[in-house]
Each structure stands twice: as C-alpha cells, then as structure tokens.
Tab-separated table of C-alpha atoms in Angstrom:
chain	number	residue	atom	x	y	z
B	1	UNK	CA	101.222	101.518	149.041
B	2	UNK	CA	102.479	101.407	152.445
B	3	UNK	CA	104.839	98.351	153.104
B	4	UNK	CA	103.385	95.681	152.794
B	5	UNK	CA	106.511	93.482	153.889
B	6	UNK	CA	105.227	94.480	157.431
B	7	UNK	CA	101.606	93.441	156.625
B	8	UNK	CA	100.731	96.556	158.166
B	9	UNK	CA	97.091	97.279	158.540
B	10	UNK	CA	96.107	100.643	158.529
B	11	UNK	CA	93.801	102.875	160.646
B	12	UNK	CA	93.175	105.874	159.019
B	13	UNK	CA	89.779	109.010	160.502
B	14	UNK	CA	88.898	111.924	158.489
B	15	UNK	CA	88.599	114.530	160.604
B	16	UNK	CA	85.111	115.858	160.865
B	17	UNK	CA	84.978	119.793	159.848
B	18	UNK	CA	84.443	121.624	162.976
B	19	UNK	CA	81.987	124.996	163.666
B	20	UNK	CA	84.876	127.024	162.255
B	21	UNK	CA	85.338	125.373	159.321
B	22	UNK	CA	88.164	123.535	160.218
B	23	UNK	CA	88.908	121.217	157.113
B	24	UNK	CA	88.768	117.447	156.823
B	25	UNK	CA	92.102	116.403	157.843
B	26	UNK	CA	93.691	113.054	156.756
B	27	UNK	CA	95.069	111.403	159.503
B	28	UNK	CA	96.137	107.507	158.853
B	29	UNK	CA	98.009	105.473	162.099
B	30	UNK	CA	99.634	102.513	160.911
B	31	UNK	CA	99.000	99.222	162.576
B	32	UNK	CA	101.016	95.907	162.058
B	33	UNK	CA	101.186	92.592	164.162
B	34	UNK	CA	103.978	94.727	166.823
B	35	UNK	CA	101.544	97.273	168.002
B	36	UNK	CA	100.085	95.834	170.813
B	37	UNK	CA	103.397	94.521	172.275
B	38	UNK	CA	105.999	97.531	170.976
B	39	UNK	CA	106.422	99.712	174.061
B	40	UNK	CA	107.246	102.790	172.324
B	41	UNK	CA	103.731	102.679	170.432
B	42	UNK	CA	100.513	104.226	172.086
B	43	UNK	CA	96.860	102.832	171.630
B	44	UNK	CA	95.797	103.808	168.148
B	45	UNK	CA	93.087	105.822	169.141
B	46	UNK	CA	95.624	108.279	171.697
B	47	UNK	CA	97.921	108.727	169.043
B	48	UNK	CA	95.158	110.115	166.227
B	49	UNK	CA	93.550	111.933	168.705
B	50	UNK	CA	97.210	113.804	169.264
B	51	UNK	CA	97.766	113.860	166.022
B	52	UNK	CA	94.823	115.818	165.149
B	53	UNK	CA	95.268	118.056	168.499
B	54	UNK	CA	98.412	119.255	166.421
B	55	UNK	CA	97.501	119.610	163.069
B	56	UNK	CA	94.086	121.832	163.893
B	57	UNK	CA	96.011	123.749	165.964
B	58	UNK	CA	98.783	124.294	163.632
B	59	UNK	CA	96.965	124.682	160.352
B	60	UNK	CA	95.249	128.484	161.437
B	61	UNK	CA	99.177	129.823	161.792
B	62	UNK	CA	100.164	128.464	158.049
B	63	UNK	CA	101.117	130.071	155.262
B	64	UNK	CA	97.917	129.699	152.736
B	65	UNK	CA	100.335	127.847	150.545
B	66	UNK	CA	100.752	125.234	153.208
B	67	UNK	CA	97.460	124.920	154.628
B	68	UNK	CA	96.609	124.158	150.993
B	69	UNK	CA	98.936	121.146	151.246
B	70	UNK	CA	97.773	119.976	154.444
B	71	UNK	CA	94.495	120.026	153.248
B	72	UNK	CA	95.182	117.681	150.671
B	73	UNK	CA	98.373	115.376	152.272
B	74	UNK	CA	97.918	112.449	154.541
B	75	UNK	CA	99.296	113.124	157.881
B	76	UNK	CA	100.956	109.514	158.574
B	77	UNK	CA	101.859	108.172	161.865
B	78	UNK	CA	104.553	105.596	160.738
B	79	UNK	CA	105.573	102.227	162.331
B	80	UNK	CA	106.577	100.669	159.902
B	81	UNK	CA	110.088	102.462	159.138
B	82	UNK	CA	111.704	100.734	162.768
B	83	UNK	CA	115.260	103.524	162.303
B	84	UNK	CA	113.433	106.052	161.685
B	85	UNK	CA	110.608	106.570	163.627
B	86	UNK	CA	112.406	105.625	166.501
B	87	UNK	CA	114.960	108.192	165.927
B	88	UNK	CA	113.475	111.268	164.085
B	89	UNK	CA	110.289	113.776	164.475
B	90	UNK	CA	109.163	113.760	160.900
B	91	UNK	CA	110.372	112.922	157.366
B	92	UNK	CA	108.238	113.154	153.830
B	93	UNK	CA	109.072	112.511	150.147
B	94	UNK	CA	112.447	113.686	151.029
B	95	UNK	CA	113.909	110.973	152.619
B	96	UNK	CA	110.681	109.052	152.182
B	97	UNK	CA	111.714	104.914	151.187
B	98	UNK	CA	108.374	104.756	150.113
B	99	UNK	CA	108.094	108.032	147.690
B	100	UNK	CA	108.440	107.008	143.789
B	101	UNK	CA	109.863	109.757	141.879
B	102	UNK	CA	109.039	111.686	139.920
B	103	UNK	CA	105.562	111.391	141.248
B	104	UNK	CA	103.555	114.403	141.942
B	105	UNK	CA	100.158	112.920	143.648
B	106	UNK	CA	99.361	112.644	146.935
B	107	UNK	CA	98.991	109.324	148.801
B	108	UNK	CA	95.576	107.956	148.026
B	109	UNK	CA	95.226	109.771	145.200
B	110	UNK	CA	94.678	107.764	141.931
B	111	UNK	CA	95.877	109.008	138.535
B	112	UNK	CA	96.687	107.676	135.283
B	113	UNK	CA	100.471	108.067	133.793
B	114	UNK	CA	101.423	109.112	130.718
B	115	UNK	CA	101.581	105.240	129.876
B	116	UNK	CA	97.873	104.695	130.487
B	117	UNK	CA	98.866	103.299	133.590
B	118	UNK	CA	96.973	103.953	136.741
B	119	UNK	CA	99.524	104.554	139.699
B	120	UNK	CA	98.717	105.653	143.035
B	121	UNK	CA	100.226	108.922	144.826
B	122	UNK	CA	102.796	108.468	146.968
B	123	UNK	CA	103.553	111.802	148.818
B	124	UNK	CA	102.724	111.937	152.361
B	125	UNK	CA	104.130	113.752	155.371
B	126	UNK	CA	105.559	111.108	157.704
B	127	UNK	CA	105.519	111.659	161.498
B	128	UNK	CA	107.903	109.440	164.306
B	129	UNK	CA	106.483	107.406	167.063
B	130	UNK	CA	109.520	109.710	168.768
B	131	UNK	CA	107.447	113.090	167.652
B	132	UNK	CA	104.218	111.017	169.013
B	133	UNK	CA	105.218	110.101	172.718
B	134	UNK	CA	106.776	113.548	172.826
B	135	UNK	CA	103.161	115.173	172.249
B	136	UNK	CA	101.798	112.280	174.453
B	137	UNK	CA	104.002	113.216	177.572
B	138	UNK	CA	104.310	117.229	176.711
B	139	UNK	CA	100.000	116.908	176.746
B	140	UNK	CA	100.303	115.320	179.874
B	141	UNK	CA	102.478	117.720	181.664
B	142	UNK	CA	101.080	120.502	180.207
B	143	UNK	CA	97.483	119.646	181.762
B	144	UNK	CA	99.074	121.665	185.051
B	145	UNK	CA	101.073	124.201	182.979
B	146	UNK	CA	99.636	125.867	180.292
B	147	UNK	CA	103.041	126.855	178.548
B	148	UNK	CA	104.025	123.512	178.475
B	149	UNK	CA	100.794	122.894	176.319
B	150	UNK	CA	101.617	125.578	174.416
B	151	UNK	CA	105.636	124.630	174.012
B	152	UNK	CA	104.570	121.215	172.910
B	153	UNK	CA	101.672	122.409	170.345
B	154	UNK	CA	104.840	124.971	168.757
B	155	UNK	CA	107.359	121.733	168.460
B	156	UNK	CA	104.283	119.888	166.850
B	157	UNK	CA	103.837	122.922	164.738
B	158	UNK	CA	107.151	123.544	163.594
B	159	UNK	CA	107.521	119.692	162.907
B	160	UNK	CA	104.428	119.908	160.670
B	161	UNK	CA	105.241	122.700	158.816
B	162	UNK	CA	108.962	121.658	157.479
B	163	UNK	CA	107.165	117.904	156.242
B	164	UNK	CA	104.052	120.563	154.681
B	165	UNK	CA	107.351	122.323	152.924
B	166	UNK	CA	108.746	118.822	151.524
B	167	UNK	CA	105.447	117.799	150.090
B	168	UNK	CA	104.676	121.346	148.451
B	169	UNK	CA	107.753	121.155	146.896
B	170	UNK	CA	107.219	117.821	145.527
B	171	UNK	CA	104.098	118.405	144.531
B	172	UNK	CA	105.039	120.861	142.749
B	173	UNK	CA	108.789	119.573	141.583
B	174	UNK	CA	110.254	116.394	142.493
B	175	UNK	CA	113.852	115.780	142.361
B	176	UNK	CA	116.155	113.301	143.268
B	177	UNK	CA	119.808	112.964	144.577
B	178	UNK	CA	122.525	110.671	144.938
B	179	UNK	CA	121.521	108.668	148.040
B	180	UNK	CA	118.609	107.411	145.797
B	181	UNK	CA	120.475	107.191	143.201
B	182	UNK	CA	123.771	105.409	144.231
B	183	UNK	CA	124.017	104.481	140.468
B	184	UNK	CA	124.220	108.042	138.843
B	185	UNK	CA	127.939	108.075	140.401
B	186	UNK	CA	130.111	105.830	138.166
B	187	UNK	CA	134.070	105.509	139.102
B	188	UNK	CA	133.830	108.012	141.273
B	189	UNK	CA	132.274	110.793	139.032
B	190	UNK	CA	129.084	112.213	139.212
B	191	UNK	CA	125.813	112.671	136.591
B	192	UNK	CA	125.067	116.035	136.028
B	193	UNK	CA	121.874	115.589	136.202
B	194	UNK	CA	121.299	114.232	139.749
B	195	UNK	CA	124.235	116.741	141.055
B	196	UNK	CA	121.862	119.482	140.121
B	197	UNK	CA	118.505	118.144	141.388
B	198	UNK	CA	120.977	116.929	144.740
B	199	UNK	CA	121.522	120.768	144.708
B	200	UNK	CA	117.967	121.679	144.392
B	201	UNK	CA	117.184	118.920	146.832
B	202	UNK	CA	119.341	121.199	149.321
B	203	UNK	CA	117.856	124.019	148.620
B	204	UNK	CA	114.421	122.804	149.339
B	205	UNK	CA	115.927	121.583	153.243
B	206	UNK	CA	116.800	125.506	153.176
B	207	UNK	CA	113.083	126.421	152.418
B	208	UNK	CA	111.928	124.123	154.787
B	209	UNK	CA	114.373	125.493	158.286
B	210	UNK	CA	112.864	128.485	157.212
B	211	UNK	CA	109.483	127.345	156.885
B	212	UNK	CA	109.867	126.107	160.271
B	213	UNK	CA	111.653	128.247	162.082
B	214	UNK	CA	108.620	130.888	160.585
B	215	UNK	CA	106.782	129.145	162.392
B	216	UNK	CA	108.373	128.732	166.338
B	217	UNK	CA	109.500	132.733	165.925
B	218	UNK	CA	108.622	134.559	169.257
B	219	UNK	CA	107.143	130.627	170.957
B	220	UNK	CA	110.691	129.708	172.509
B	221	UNK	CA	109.896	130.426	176.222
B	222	UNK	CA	106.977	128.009	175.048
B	223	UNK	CA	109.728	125.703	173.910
B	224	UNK	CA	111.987	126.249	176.527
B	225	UNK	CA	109.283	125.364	179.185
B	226	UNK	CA	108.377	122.003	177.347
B	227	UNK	CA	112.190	121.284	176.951
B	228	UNK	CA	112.778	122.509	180.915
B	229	UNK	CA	109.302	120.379	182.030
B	230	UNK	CA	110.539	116.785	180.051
B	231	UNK	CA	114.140	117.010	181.453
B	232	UNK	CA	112.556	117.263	185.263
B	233	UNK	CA	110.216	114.691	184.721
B	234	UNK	CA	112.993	112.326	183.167
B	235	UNK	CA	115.022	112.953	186.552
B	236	UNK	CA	112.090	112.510	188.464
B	237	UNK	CA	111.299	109.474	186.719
B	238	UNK	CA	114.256	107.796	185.058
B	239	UNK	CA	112.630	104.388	184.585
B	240	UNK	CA	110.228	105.524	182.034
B	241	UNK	CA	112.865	106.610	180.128
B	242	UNK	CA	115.225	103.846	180.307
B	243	UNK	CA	114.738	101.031	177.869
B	244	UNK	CA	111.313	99.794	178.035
B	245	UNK	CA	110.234	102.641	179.257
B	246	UNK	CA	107.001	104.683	178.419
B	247	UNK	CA	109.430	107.470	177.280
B	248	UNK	CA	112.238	105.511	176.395
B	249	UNK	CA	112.702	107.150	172.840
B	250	UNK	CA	112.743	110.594	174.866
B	251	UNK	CA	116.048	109.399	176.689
B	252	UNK	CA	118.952	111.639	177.103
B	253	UNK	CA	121.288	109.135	175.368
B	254	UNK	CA	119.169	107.879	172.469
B	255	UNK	CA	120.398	108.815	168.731
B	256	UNK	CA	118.930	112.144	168.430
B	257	UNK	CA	118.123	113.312	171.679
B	258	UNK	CA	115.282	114.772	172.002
B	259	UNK	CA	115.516	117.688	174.590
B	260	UNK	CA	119.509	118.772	172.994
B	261	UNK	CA	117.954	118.851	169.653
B	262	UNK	CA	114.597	120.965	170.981
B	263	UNK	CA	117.093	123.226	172.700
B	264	UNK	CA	119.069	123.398	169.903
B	265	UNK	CA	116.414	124.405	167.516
B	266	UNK	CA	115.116	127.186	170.234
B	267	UNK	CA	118.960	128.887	170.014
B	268	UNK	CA	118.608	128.715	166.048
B	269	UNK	CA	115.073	129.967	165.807
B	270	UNK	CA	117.505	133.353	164.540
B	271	UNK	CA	118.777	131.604	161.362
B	272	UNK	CA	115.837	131.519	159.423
B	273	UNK	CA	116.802	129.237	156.646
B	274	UNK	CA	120.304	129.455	157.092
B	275	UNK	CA	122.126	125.946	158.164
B	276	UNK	CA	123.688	125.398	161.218
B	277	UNK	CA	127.826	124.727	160.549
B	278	UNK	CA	127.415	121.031	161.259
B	279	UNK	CA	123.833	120.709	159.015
B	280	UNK	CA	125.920	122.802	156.376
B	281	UNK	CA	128.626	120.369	155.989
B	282	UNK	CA	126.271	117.124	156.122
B	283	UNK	CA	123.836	118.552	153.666
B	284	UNK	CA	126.398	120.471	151.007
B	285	UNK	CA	128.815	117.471	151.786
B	286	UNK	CA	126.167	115.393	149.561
B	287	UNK	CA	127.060	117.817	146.213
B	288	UNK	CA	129.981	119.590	146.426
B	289	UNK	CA	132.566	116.633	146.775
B	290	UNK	CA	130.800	115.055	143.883
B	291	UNK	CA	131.147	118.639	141.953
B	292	UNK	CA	134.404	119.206	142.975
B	293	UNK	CA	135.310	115.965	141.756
B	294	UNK	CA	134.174	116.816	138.350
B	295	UNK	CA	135.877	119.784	138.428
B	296	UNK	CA	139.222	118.210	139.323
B	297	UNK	CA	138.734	115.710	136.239
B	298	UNK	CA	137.933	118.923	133.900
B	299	UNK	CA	140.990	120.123	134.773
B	300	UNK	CA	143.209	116.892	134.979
B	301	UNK	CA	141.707	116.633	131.486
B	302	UNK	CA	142.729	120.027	130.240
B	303	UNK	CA	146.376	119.794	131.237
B	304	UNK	CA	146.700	116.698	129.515
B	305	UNK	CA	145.571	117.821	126.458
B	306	UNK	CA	148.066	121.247	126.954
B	307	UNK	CA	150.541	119.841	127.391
B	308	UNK	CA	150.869	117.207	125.051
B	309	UNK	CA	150.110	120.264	122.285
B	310	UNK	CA	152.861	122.580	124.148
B	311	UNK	CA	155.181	119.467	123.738
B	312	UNK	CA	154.575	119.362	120.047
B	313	UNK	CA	154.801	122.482	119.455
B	314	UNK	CA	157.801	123.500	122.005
B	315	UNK	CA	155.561	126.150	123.762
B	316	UNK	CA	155.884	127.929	126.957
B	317	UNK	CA	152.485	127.532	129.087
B	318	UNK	CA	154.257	128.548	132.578
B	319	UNK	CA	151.496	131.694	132.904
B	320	UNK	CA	148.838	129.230	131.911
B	321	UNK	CA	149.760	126.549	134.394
B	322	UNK	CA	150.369	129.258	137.303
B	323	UNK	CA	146.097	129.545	136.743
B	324	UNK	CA	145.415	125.975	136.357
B	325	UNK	CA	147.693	125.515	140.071
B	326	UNK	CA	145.464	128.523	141.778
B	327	UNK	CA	142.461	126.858	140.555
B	328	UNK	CA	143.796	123.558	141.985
B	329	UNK	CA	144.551	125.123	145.089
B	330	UNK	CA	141.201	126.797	145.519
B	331	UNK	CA	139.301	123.170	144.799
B	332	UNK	CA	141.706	121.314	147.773
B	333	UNK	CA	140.722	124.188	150.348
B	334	UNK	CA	137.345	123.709	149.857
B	335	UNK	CA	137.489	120.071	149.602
B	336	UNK	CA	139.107	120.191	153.005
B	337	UNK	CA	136.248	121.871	154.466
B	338	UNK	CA	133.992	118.821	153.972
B	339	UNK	CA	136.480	116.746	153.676
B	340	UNK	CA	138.702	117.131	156.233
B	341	UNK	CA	136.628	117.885	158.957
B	342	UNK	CA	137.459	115.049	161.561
B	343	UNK	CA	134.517	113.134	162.957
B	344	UNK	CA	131.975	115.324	160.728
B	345	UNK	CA	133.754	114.135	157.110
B	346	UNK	CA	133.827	110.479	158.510
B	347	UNK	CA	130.239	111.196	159.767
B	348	UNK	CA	129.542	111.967	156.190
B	349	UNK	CA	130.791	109.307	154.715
B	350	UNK	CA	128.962	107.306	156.803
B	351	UNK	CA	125.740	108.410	156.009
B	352	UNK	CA	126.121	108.844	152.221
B	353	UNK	CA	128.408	105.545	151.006
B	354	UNK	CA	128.513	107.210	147.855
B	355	UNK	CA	131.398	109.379	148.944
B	356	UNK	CA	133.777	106.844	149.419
B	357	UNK	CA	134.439	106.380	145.575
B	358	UNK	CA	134.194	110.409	144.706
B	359	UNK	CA	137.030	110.792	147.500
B	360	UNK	CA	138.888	108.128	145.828
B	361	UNK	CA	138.706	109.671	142.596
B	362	UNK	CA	139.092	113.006	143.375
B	363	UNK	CA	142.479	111.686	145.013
B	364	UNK	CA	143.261	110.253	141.927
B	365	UNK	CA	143.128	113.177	139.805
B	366	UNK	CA	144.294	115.654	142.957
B	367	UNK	CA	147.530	113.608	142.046
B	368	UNK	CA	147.861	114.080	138.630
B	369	UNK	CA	147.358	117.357	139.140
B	370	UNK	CA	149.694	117.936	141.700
B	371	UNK	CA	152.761	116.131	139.430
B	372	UNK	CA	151.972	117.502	136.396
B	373	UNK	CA	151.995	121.030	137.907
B	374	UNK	CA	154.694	120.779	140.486
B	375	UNK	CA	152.766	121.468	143.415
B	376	UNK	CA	153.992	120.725	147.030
C-alpha cells in the first residue's frame, strides 16, 4: 500500500500499446493534499506524460530480462518519501521504506502466502520528483537541440534500468541487510545471516552500475550536452533554481547535485560494475566492519582459550601467537581503510547508525588482542 500517513491519492494510466507493439506500461503519479502548492511538483498529467516519454523510449534498448520486468513493475512517481525524492533520481525495493521482505510480487499484484493470507506485492521501481523536473527542463531545452533530447532520454534510461535491476533481483531473490535490520547486530556483533544477504545486497548495487552503465555506453556526448545545456540555463536563469524555484532541486548546492553527479557518471561510464573508491567504501563499509568484527571476536576467543590450556599445561605457543598477531595485523589495516578514512568513515557512520556499536566492539576486542599478544 502506498503511505497512507500522507493520505496520498493516487493517479495511476496504463499506457495504451502503440502500432509497434509497445507494451502496456504501468505508470502511477502519486497525489496527496501538497501537490498543488509544492513547487518542486509538476501538474500530474506533465509528469506521466514524461514519464512514459522515458520508459517507451528506454524499454527497445533493454536487456530481454529487463524489459520483462518493466513489463510487469509499476513505474512510480513518488511524493510521498519528502528526503528522498527531493534528493535522489530513483530508488526500488532496495532502499524502498515501503518494500516488505521477503516479498517477491509486484505492486498491485495480489497473492496468497503460505499462511492463507492474501498480501499485496510490494516491489515497484521508485522515481524522484528530482529525476522528474530534470526530464521536464532537459525536454524543454532539448526542443532546440536535438542532443540535449537525446542526453536527457540516456540519463532517463540509465536511471530506469539500475531500479529494472533492483526489482529483477528481488523478484527473483530478496534479501535484506543491516540498515533494515538494526536488530540483527547485538553488542556490537553481527548475525550471520543478514551479513551475508548485506553482502549479496552489495553485490546486486554491482549488477545494477553495470546494468546502467550498459546502458549510457557510447551516449556521453549526449550526456555531456544535457549536463553542458542545464548548467547554462541555471546561469542564465539563477532564480529558477534558487529556492522556490521551478528547478530548485536542480541547484548547484542541493544534496546531490545534479549536474556533478551526471558528470560524474559520464567519466565512470568505463567501470562497468566496478565502484567508484568513495561508493566502495560506503557500500562495503555496511559488511565488512561488521565481519571484521566477528572475526576479531573469533580470534579474541581463540587466544583465550590457548592460553589458559598453554598455562596448564606449561606450553610454548610463541610460533602460534606470531600467526594469531599477523592475522591481527591484517584485520586493523583493513579496518583502517573504512574505518579510518576521515570525513568518508564519519560519513559512514552517519548513514548506517549501526556502526557505531560494531566500532565499539571491535575496539574492545582490538584491545584484548593487542595485550594478550604484545602488540605495539
């Protein structure tokens, strides 16, 4: 259900099927009380009509695993999560606050659980008003240059096929991960469970850069006019994209600007589905402290029990705690490099609270470790 603390009303059109067979296309536009006085929303009717503008013409340049999905997934343009669709293109049953693992259906889909219960799907692909009044203005400008058009029709694209990769996936296999499941990390340590569905959750953002990135190959002097064409008409215009603004989400100094990150995805069109080193460390920072930290108590736990039976037994294990002090040494240098990291590791911390008592508790057994094996 979408959320109904927002009473929000929604408008949903099924795309006709055009003389080429285009499919029927679920396109919903949420509406609540705000819409007619939010400035950052367009008339209901201009945003579908955009909407659709970038799914048909994205849909012939899928994959025919992902034109499957987008024949079947609602393509949602969401008001009603104020953070984020003020501040991102697109999100899905990722990051989704209304996705309910470990549901496989689509939203609107009805389906009876193993319970006898009947649920309805929850997996949609979500998309910003940001990623709207981007395609509103690039359609605009592009009406007088056709690469423009064609730059903003690739950032639709490439938007539309990384949330098509989230909801194959799952559709297919749902996981979960800490941030959802704040719970699963008691006193600091992790379940092993959730770290290895958090690690499969990473892989899947690693699918879907590629996915995307698939998608923009050889379009980034398309991209690079639609990025060149929005910073000259923000200089030639800077009240529309100050606050209360037309474009005011499109602003240089917003979270997430919009032209830096379209420029920065044109200069990593190269990686494929390789992360950036920033996107490394705020996506593997999620598992590997949490992983590391269960290492550190494995260990903590095995020289305790060694040397309380050396003790007994008045045996030397000098050659066994040499290995135990490279392991422990190994563990801090790649702690570090999440860890350590300056703005990025308090960045990180930031966004996943979580951390805060896995750093605590990998501190506490870092110093056990450290005493018991006489490390500087």
């Amino acid at each position: 259900m979408m959320n109904s603390s927002l009473s929000a009303l929604v408008l949903s059109t099924l795309l006709a099927a055009s003389a080429h067979a285009t499919p029927a296309f679920k396109i919903v536009c949420e509406l609540n009380a705000a819409h007619d006085t939010d400035t950052d929303r367009l008339d209901p009717q201009r945003e579908i009509k955009l909407m659709r503008e970038a799914v048909e013409a994205t849909y012939p340049n899928l994959s025919p695993e992902l034109q499957s999905i987008a024949e079947k997934v609602p393509f949602v343009i969401n008001h009603s999560q104020k953070v984020l669709t003020k501040t991102y293109g697109g999100w899905s049953a990722e990051d989704d606050p209304e996705y309910r693992y470990p549901d496989t259906h689509f939203f609107g889909e009805t389906y009876v659980d193993a319970d006898g219960a009947t649920k309805q799907g929850t997996i949609k692909t979500n998309y910003t008003e940001k990623f709207i009044r981007a395609l509103d203005l690039g359609a605009r400008l592009g009406e007088k240059d056709p690469a423009v058009r064609r730059g903003m029709l690739a950032y639709a694209g490439f938007v539309i096929a990384h949330e098509l990769e989230h909801a194959r996936q799952y559709h297919h296999k749902p996981v979960r991960d800490f941030a959802q499941e704040p719970s699963s990390i008691k006193d600091g340590l992790a379940d092993a469970v959730v770290l290895k569905e958090t690690k499969l959750k990473i892989e899947y953002e690693h699918q879907a850069f590629a996915a995307h990135r698939r998608y923009v190959a050889g379009k980034e002097a398309d991209l690079t006019a639609l990025a060149d064409a929005l910073e000259a008409y923000a200089k030639a215009h800077p009240a529309e994209t100050q606050a209360g603004g037309a474009y005011a989400l499109l602003a240089a100094g917003v979270a997430n600007p919009f032209v830096a990150r379209l420029r920065d995805e044109i200069k990593y069109i190269p990686l494929g589905e390789r992360f950036t080193e920033t996107a490394h460390i705020l996506y593997y920072g999620q598992a590997v402290p949490p992983e590391l930290t269960l290492r550190a108590k494995r260990l903590a736990d095995t020289v305790r029990t060694a040397r309380s039976a050396a003790a007994s037994l008045d045996a030397d294990i000098s050659s066994t705690e040499a290995e135990w002090t490279k392991e422990l040494e190994a563990m801090d240098k790649e702690w570090k490099s999440f860890m350590a990291s300056g703005p990025m590791s308090e960045k990180l911390v930031q966004s996943f609270p979580y951390l805060k008592g896995v750093v605590e508790r990998y501190e506490r057994e870092r110093a056990y470790l450290k005493e018991a094996l006489k490390t500087p």
